[in-house]
Tab-separated table of C-alpha atoms in Angstrom:
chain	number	residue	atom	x	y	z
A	1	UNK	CA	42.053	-28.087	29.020
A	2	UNK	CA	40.132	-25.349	29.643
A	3	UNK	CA	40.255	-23.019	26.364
A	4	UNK	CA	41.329	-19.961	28.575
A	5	UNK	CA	43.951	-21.331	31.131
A	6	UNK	CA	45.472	-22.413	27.214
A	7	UNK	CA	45.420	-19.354	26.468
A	8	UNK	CA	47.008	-17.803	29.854
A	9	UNK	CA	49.983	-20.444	28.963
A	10	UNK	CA	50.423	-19.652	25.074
A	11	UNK	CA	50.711	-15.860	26.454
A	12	UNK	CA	52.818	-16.265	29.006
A	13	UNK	CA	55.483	-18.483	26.339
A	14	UNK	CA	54.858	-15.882	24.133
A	15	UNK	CA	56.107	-12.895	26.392
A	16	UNK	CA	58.743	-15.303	27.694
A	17	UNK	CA	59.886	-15.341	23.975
A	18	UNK	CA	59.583	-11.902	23.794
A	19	UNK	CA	61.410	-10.703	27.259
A	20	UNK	CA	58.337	-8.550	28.066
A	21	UNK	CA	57.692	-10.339	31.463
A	22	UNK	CA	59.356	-8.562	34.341
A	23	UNK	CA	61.497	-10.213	36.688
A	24	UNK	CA	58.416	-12.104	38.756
A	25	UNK	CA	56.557	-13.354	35.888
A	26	UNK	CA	59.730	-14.437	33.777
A	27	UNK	CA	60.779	-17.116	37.148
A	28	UNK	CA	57.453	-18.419	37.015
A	29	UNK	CA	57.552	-19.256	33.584
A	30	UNK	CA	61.186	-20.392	33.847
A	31	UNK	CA	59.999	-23.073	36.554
A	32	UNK	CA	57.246	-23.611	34.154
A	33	UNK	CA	59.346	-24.342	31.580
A	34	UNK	CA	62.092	-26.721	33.521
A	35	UNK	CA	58.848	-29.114	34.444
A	36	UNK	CA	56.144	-28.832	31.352
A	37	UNK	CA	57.385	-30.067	28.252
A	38	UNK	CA	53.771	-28.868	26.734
A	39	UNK	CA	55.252	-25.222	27.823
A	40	UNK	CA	58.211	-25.863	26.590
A	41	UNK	CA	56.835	-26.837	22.743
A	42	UNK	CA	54.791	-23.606	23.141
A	43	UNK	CA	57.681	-21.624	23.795
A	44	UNK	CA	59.428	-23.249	21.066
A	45	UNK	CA	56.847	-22.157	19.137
A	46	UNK	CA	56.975	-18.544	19.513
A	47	UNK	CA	60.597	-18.585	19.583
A	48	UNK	CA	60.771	-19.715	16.137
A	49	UNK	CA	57.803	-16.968	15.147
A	50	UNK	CA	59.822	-14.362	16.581
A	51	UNK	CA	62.451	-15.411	14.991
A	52	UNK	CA	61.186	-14.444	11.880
A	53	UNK	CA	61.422	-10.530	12.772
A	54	UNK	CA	64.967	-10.896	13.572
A	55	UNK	CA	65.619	-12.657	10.619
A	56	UNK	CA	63.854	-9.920	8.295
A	57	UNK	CA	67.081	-7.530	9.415
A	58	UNK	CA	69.758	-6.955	6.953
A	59	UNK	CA	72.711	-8.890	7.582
A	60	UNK	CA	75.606	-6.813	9.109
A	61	UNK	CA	79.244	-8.198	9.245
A	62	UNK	CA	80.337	-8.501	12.685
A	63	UNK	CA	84.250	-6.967	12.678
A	64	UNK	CA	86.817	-10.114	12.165
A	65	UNK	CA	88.051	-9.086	15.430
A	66	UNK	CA	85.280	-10.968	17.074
A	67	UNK	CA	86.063	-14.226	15.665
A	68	UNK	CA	89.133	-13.640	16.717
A	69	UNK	CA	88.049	-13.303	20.069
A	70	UNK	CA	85.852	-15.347	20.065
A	71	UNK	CA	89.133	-18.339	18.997
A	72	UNK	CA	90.795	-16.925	21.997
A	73	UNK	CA	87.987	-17.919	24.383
A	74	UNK	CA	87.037	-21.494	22.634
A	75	UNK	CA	91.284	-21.971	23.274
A	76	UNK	CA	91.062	-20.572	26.743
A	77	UNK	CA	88.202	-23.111	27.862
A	78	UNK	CA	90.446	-26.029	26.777
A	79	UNK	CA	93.286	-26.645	28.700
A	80	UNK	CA	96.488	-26.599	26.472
A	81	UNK	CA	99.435	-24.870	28.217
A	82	UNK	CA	102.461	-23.859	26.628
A	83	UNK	CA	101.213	-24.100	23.594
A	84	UNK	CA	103.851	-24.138	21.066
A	85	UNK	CA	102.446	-24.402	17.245
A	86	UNK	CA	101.610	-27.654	17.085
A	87	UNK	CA	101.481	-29.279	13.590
A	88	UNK	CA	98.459	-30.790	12.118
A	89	UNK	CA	96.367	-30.760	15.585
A	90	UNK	CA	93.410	-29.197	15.971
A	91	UNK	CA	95.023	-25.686	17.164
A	92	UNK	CA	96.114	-25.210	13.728
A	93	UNK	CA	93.442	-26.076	12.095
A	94	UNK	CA	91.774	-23.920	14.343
A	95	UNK	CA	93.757	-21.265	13.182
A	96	UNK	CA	93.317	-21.996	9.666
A	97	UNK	CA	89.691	-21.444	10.043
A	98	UNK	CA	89.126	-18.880	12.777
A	99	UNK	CA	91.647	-16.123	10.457
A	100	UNK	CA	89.379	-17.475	7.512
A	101	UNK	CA	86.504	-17.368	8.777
A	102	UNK	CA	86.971	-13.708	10.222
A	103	UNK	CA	88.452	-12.501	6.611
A	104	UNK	CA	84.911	-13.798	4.968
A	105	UNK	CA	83.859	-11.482	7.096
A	106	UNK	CA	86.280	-8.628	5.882
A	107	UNK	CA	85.889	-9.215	2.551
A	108	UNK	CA	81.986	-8.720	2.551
A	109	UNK	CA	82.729	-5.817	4.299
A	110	UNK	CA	85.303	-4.880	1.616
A	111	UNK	CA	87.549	-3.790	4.622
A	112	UNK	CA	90.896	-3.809	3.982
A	113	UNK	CA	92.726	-5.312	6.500
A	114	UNK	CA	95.724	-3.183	7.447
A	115	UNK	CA	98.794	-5.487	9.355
A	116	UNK	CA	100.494	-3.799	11.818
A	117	UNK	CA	103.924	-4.016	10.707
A	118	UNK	CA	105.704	-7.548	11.903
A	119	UNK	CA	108.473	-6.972	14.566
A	120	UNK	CA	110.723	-10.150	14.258
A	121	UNK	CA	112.641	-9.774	17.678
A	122	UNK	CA	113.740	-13.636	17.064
A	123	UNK	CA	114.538	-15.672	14.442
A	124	UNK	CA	114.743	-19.447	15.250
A	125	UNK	CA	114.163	-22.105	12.863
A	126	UNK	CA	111.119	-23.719	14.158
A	127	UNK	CA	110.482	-26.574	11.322
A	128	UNK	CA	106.884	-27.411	13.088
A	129	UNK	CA	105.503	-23.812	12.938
A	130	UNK	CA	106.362	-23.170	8.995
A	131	UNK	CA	104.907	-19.615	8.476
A	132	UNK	CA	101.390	-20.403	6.963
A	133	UNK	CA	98.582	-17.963	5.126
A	134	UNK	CA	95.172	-18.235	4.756
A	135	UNK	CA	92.419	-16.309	2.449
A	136	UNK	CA	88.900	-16.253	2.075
A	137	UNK	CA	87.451	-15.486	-1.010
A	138	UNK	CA	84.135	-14.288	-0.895
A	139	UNK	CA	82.075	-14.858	-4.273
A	140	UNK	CA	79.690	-11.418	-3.987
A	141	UNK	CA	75.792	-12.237	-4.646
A	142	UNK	CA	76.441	-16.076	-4.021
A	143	UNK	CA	77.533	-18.357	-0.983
A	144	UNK	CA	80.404	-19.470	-3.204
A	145	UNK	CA	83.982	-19.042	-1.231
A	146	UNK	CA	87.183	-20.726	-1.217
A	147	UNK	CA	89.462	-21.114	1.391
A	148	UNK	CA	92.985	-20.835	0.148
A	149	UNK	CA	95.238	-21.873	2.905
A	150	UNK	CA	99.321	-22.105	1.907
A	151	UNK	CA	102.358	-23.252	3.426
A	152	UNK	CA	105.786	-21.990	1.548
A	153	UNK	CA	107.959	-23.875	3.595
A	154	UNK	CA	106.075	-26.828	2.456
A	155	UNK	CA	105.171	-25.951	-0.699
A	156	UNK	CA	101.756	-26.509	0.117
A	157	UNK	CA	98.632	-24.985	-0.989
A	158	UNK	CA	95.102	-26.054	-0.312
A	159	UNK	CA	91.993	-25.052	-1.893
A	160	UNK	CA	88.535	-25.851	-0.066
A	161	UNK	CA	85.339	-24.711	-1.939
A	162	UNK	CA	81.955	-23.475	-0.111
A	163	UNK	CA	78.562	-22.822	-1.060
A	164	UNK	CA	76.804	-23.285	-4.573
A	165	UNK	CA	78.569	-21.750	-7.766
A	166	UNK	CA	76.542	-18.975	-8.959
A	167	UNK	CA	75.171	-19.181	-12.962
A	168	UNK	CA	77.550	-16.303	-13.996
A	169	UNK	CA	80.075	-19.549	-13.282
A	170	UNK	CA	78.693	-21.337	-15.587
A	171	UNK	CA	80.373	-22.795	-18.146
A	172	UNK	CA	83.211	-20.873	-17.133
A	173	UNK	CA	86.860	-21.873	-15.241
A	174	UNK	CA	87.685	-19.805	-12.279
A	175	UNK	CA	90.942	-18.812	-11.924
A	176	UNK	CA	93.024	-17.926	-8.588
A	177	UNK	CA	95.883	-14.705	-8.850
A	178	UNK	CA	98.498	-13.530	-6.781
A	179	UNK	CA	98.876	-9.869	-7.484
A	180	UNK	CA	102.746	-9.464	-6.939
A	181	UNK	CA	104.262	-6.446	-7.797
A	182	UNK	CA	104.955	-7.274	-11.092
A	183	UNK	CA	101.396	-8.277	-11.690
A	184	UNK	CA	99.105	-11.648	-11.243
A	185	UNK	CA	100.642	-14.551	-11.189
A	186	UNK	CA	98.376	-17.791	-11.497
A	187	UNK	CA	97.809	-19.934	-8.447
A	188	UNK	CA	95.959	-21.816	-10.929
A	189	UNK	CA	91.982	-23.265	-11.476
A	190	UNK	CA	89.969	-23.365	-8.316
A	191	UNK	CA	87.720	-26.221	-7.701
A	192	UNK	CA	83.825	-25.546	-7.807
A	193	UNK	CA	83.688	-27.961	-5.030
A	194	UNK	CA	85.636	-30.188	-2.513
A	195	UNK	CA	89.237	-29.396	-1.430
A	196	UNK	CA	91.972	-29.923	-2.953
A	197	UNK	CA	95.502	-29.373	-2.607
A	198	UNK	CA	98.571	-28.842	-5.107
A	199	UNK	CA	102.230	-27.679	-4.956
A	200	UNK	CA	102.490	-23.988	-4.150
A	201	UNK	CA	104.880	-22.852	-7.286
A	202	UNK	CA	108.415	-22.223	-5.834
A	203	UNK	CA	109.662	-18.639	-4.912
A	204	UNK	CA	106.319	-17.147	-4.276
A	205	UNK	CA	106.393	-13.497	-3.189
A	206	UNK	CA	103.369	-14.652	-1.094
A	207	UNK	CA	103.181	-12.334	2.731
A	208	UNK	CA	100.267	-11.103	4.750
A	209	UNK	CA	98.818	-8.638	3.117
A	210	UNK	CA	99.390	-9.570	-0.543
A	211	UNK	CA	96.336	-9.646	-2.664
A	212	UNK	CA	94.460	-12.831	-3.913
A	213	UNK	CA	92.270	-12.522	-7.037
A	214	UNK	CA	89.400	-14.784	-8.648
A	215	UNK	CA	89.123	-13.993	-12.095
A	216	UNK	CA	86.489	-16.138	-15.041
A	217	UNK	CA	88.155	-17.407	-17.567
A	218	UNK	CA	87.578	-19.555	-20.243
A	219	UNK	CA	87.426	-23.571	-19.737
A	220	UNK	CA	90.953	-24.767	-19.139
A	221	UNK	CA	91.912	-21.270	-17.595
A	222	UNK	CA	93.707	-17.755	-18.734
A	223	UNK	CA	95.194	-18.512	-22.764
A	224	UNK	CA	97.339	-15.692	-21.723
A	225	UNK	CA	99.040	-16.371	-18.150
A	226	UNK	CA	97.170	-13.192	-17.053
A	227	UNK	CA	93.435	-12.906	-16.292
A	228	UNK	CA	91.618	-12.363	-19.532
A	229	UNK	CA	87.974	-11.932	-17.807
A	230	UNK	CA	86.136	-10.447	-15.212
A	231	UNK	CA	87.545	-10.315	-11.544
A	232	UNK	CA	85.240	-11.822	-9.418
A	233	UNK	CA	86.852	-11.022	-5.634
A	234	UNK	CA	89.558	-10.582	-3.896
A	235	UNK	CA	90.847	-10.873	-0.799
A	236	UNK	CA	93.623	-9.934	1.221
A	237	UNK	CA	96.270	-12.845	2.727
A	238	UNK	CA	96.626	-13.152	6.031
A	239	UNK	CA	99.738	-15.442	8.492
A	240	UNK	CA	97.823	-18.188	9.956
A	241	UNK	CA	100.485	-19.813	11.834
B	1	UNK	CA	55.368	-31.247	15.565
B	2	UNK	CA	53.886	-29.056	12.915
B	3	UNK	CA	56.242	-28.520	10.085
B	4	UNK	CA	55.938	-24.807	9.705
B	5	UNK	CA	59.525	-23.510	9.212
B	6	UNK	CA	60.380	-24.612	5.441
B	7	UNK	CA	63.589	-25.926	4.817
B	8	UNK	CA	65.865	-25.085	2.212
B	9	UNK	CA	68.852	-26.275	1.259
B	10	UNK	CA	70.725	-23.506	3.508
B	11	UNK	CA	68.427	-24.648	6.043
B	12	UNK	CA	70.028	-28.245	4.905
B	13	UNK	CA	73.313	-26.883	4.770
B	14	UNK	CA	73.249	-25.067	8.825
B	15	UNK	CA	71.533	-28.060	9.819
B	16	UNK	CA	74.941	-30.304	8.539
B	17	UNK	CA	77.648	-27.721	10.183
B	18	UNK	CA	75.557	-27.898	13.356
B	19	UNK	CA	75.946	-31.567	13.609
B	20	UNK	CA	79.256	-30.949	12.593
B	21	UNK	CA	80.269	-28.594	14.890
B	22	UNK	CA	78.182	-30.606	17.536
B	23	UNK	CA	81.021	-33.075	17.164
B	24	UNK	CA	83.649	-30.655	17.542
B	25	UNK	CA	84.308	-30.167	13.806
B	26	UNK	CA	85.927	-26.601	14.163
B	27	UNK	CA	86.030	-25.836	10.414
B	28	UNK	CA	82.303	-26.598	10.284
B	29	UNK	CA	82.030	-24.311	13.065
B	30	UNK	CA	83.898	-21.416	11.409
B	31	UNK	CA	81.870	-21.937	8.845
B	32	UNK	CA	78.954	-21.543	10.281
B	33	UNK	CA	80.169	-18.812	11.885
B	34	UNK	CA	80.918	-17.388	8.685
B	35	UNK	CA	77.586	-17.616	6.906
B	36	UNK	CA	75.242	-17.247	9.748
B	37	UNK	CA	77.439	-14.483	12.027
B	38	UNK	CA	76.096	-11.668	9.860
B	39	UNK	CA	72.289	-12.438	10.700
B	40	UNK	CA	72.586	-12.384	14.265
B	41	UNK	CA	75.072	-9.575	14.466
B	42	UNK	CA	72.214	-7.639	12.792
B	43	UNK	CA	69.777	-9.157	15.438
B	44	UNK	CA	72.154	-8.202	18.531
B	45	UNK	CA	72.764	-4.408	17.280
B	46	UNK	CA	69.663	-3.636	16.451
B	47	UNK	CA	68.845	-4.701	20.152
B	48	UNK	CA	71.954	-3.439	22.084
B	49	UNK	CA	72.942	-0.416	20.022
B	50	UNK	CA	75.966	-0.261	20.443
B	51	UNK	CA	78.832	-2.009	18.403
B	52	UNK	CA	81.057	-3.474	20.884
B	53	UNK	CA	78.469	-4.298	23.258
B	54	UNK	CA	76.862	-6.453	20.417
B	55	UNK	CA	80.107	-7.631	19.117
B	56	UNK	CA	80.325	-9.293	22.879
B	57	UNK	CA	77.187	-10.464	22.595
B	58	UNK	CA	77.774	-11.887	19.307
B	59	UNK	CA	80.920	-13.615	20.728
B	60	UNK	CA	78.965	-15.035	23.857
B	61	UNK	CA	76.254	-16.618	21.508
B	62	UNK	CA	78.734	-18.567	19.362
B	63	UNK	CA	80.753	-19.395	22.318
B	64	UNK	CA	77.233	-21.150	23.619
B	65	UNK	CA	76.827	-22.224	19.568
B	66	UNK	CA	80.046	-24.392	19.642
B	67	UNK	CA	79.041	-25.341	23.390
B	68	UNK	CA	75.553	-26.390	22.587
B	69	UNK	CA	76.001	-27.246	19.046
B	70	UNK	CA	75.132	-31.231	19.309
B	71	UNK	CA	71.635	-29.779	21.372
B	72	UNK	CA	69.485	-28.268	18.299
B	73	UNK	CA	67.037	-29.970	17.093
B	74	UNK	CA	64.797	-29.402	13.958
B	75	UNK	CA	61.706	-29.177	16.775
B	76	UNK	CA	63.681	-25.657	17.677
B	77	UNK	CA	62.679	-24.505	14.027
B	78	UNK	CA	65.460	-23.736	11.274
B	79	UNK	CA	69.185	-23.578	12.256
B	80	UNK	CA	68.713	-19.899	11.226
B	81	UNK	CA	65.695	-19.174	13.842
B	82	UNK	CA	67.264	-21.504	16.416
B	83	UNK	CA	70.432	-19.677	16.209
B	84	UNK	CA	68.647	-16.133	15.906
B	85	UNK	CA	66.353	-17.254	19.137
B	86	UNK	CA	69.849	-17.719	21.052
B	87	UNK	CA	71.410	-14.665	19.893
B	88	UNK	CA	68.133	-12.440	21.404
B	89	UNK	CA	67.970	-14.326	24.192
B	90	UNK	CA	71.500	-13.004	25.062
B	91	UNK	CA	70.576	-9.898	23.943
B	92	UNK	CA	68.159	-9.663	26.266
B	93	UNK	CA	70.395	-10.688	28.792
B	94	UNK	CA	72.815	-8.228	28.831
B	95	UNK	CA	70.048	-5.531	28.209
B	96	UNK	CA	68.538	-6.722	31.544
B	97	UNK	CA	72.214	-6.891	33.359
B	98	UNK	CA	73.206	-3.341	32.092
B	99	UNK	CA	69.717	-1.879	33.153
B	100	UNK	CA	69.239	-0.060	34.569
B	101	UNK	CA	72.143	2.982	34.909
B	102	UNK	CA	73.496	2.371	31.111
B	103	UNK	CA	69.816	2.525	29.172
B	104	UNK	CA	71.735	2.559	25.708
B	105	UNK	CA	68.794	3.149	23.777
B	106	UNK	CA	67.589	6.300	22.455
B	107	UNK	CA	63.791	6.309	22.478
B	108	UNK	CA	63.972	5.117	18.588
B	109	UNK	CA	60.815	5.224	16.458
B	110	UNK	CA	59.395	2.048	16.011
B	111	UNK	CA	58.670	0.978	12.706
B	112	UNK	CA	55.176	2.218	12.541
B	113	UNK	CA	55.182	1.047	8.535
B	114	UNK	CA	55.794	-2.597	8.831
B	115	UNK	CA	57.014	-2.053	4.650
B	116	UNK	CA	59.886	-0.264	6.003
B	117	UNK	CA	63.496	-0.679	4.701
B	118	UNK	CA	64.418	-3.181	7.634
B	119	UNK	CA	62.735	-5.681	5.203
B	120	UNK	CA	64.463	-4.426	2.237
B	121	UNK	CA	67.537	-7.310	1.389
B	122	UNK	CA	71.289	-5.708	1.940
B	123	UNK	CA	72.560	-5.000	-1.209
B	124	UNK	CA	75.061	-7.995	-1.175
B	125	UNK	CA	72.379	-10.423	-0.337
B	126	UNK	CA	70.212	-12.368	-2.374
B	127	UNK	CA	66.936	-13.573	-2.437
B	128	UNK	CA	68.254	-16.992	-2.257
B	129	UNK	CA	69.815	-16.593	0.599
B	130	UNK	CA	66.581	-15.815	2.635
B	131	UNK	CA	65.264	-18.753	0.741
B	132	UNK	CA	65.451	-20.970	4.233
B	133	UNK	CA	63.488	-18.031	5.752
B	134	UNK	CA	61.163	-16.993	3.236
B	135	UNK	CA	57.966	-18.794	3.608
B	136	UNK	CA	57.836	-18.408	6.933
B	137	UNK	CA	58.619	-14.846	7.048
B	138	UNK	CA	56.109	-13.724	4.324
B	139	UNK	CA	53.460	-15.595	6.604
B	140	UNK	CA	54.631	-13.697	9.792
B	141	UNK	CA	54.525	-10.219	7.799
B	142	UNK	CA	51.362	-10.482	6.854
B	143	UNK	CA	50.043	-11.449	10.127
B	144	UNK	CA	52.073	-8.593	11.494
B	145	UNK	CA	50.611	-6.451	9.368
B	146	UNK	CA	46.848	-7.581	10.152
B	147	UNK	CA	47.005	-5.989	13.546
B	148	UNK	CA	45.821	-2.768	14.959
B	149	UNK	CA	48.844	-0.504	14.543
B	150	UNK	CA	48.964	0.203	18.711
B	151	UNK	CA	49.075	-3.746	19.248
B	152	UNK	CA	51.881	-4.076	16.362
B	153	UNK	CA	53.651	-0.962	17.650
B	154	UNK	CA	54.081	-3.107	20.896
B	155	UNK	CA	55.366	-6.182	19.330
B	156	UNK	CA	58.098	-4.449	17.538
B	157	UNK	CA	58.993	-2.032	20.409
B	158	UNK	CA	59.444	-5.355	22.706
B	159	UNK	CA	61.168	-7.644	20.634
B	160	UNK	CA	64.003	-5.030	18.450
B	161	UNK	CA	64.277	-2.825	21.842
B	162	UNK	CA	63.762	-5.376	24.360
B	163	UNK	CA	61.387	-3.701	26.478
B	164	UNK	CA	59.350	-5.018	29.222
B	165	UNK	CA	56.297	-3.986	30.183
B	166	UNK	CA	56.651	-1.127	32.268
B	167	UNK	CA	59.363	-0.126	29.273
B	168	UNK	CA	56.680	-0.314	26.931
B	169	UNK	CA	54.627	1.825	29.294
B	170	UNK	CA	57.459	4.396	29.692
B	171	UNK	CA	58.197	4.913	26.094
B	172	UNK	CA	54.857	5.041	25.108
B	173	UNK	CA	53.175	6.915	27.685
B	174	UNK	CA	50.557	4.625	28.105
B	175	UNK	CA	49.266	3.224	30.979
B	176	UNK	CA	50.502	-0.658	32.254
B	177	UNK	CA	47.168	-2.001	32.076
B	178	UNK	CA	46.669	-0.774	28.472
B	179	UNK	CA	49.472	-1.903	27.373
B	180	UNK	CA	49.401	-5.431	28.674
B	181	UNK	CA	46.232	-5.650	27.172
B	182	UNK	CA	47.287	-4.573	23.757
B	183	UNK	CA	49.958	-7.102	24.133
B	184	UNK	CA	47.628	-9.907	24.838
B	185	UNK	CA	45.403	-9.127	22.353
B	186	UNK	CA	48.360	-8.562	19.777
B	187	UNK	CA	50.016	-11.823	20.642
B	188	UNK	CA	46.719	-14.091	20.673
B	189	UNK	CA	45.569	-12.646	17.191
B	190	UNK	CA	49.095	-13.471	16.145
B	191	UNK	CA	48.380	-16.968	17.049
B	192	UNK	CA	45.708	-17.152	15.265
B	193	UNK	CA	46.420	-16.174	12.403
B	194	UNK	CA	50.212	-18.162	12.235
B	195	UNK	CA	47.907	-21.406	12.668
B	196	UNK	CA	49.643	-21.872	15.953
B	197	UNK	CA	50.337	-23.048	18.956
């Protein structure tokens, strides 16, 4: 092909890529792009150079309220009316994750969440929609998180581990708290890895709100009952369900 | 395809809750959301300005994330740049709908020193965690950095403002012609010296 026309194409991809084109220019090269595949790997091209400037940014925490949002709108585009807690479908697992995913957010933030305070205008005894809670536990410096996900009525708790332990972890058990008024009380050892899942110790103070706490401790967990190292994070508990 | 984006094992990891999410996984998904949300919220502020505007942008491009999911491909580049490609696109979107009555920006400098603190890692972040990134990037700074400053300038200014040309023109008081030509000029020497297209 003739070295300039090349040219003319690898610029016009590249200003696609960049939105400089006004409105004209940006319709040719869209018709361009829905016929050449050659365009198309050009513009692929530049889109994943460009991509490197927005990538250099410092990552910014969105507010959880956009997940939250965004939960409502992935719901609202399947239809499910009436929907009335559900157990074990996808809705609740849906839940699950959209309140933990938004509280990873919170937590890198350090934001602490403030709960409007619960008006219960009803109470029925719904045995499908047991009042669940979900945290996120952010390790700082590291990818390492747990989701901690717990179900009194059940006395269920689940543990699911993210990410790559960081060295400092090394070595080391991590322990999980619940700081109750009259101090931690052990959730105890949190997997490095996996998921797993354990009785939830009977007559929990556990509410939205309450704080959860990582803490190192040494192999086999806290000698004591209470943490003996370093917190690591924390996180506040929100009701998932 | 020319293997230029290096993969990491985040890259590794995206690519996994992609696929995942592709299929309608929705903890993969929140996932996902979770580590990657941050990047592109940067991307879509830095754009639109203004917080709630990006935080609906934000919500738009991970609504067409979970949509779309089972579509990237490793020819799009990284998870990472696929997803931050998506996220400007809609960026530019929105700029383009809002135009022109509700300009949001502020005529803001444009990073004349490419070193500037943009580059500098948030405090919470690691250098592992632009590990996926990092090859790439370096390579991409320094051919930033190997233009003129006026063909740079225009680079920037287009893709963190999301100006068009007669934007660029306005800002900059310079004429159209001169500064499609510094574009051109800018954007071919880029090429060249990324090893491209």
């Amino acid at each position: 092909m003739d070295p300039r026309a090349d040219d003319e194409r690898s610029l016009l991809a590249a200003e696609y890529a960049l939105g400089t084109l006004e409105a004209d220019a940006r319709r040719e090269a869209e018709a361009l792009l829905a016929r050449d595949e050659g365009f198309r790997r050009e513009l692929w091209w530049w889109e994943r150079r460009f991509a490197g400037l927005g990538l250099r940014l410092a990552p910014l925490p969105p507010r959880p309220l956009v997940w939250l949002g965004l939960q409502r709108r992935i719901a609202g585009a399947a239809v499910t009316p009436l929907r009335r807690a559900p157990r074990a479908t996808a809705t609740t697992a849906w839940a699950w994750t959209a309140s933990a995913a938004a509280l990873v957010l919170a937590v890198a933030l350090g934001v602490q969440m403030r709960k409007p305070p619960q008006v219960i205008t009803e109470r029925v005894e719904v045995p499908v929609a047991a009042t669940s809670y979900v945290a996120v536990l952010q390790m700082p410096q590291s990818d390492m998180h747990w989701t901690v996900s717990a179900t009194p009525a059940r006395d269920a708790l689940a543990i699911r581990a993210g990410g790559q332990p960081p060295a400092a972890v090394a070595g080391h058990d991590v322990e999980l708290w619940l700081i109750t008024d009259a101090g931690p009380v052990s959730l105890g050892l949190l997997p490095v890895s996996g998921e797993l899942r354990r009785a939830l110790p009977a007559h929990l103070p556990l509410a939205a709100g309450r704080t959860l706490a990582v803490s190192l401790e040494p192999q086999g967990g806290s000698p004591t009952g209470k943490p003996t190292g370093p917190v690591l994070t924390t996180a506040a508990i929100l009701q998932s369900g | 395809m020319p293997d230029d984006v290096p993969s990491a094992d985040n890259a590794d990891t995206l690519s996994l809750l992609l696929a995942a999410s592709g299929r309608g996984d929705e903890n993969a998904f929140a996932e996902l959301y979770a580590l990657t949300s941050p990047k592109l919220f940067a991307i879509l502020l830095r754009i639109m300005k203004t917080r709630e505007w990006a935080e609906d942008a934000l919500q738009d491009c991970y609504l067409r994330i979970w949509q779309n999911a089972e579509r990237y491909t490793p020819e799009r580049g990284a998870p990472m740049a696929w997803l931050a490609t998506i996220a400007r696109y809609r960026a530019l979107d929105l700029l383009r709908a809002r135009r022109p009555d509700s300009e949001p920006a502020g005529t803001e400098p444009v990073d004349e020193d490419f070193d500037d603190n943009d580059h500098a890692p948030a405090h919470d972040q690691t250098p592992e965690d632009y590990a996926a990134e990092a090859e790439g990037l370096a390579r991409l700074d320094d051919c930033m950095r190997e233009l003129p400053a006026e063909q740079r300038g225009i680079v920037l200014l287009a893709y963190y403002q999301g100006c068009t040309h007669s934007e660029i023109a306005a800002r900059t008081r310079t004429p159209m012609g001169t500064v499609k030509s510094w574009l051109r000029r800018g954007l071919l020497r880029l090429r060249d010296c990324l090893g491209g297209a």
